[in-house]
Short mmCIF file of C-alpha atoms in Angstrom, two decimals:
data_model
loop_
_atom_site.label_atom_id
_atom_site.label_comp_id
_atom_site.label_asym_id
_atom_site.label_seq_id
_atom_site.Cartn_x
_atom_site.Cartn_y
_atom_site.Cartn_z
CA UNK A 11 103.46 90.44 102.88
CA UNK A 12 106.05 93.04 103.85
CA UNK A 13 105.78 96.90 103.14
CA UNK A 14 107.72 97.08 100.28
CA UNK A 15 105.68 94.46 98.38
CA UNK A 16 102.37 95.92 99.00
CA UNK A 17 104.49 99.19 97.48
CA UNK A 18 105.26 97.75 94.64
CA UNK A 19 101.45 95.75 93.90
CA UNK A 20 100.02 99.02 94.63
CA UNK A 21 102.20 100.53 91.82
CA UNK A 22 101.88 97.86 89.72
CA UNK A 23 97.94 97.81 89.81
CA UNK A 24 98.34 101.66 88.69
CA UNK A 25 99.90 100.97 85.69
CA UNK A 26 98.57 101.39 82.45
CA UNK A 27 97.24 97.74 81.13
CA UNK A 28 100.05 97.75 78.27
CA UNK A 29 102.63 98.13 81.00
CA UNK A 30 101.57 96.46 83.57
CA UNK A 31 101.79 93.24 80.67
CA UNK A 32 105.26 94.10 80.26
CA UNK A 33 106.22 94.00 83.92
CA UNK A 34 104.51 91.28 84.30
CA UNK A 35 106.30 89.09 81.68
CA UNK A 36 109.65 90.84 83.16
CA UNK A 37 109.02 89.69 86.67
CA UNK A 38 108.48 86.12 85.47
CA UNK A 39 111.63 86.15 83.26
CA UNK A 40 113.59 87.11 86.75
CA UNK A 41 111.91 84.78 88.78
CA UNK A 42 112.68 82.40 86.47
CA UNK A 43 116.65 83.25 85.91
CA UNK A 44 117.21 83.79 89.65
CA UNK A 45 115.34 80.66 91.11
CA UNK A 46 112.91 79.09 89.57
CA UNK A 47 113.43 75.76 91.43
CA UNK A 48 111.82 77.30 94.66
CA UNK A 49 108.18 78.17 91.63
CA UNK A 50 106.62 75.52 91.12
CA UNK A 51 106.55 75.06 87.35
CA UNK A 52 102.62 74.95 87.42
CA UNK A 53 102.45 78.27 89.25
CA UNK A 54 104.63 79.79 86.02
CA UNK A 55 102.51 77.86 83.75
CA UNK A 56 99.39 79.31 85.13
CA UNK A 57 101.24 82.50 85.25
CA UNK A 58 101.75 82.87 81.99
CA UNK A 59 98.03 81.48 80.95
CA UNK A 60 96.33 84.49 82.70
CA UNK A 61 99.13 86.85 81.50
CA UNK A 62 98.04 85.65 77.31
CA UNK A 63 94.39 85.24 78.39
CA UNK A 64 94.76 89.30 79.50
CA UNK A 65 97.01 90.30 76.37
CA UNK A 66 94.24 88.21 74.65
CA UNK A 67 91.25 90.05 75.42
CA UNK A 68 92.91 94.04 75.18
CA UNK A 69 94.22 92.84 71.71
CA UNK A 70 90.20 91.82 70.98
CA UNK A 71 89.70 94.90 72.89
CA UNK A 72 91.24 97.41 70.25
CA UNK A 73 90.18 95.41 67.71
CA UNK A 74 86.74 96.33 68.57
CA UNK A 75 86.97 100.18 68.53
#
């Protein structure tokens, strides 16, 4: 993993949780529109699991306070 990536993880993981959601979902949409054949479709699928299983729990989150 080069420089810049670890940059941009280490910003990432600073991020506010709404935020970081929406990046998240942003970065798959681009990986998706600019080559998607080199992702396996399982990786996206299990992508996108853990990305609803997080929005999930901080929507049960607020719902608790």
């Amino acid at each position: 993993m080069n420089t810049a990536v670890q940059q941009l993880l280490a910003s990432f993981d600073a991020l506010p949780e709404a935020d970081k959601h929406r990046a998240a979902v942003e970065i798959l949409r681009r990986v998706s529109a600019v080559g998607a054949e080199d992702v396996p479709e399982s990786a996206l699928v299990e992508a996108a699991d853990e990305l609803f299983r997080a929005l999930d729990a901080e929507e049960a989150g607020h719902a608790e306070r």
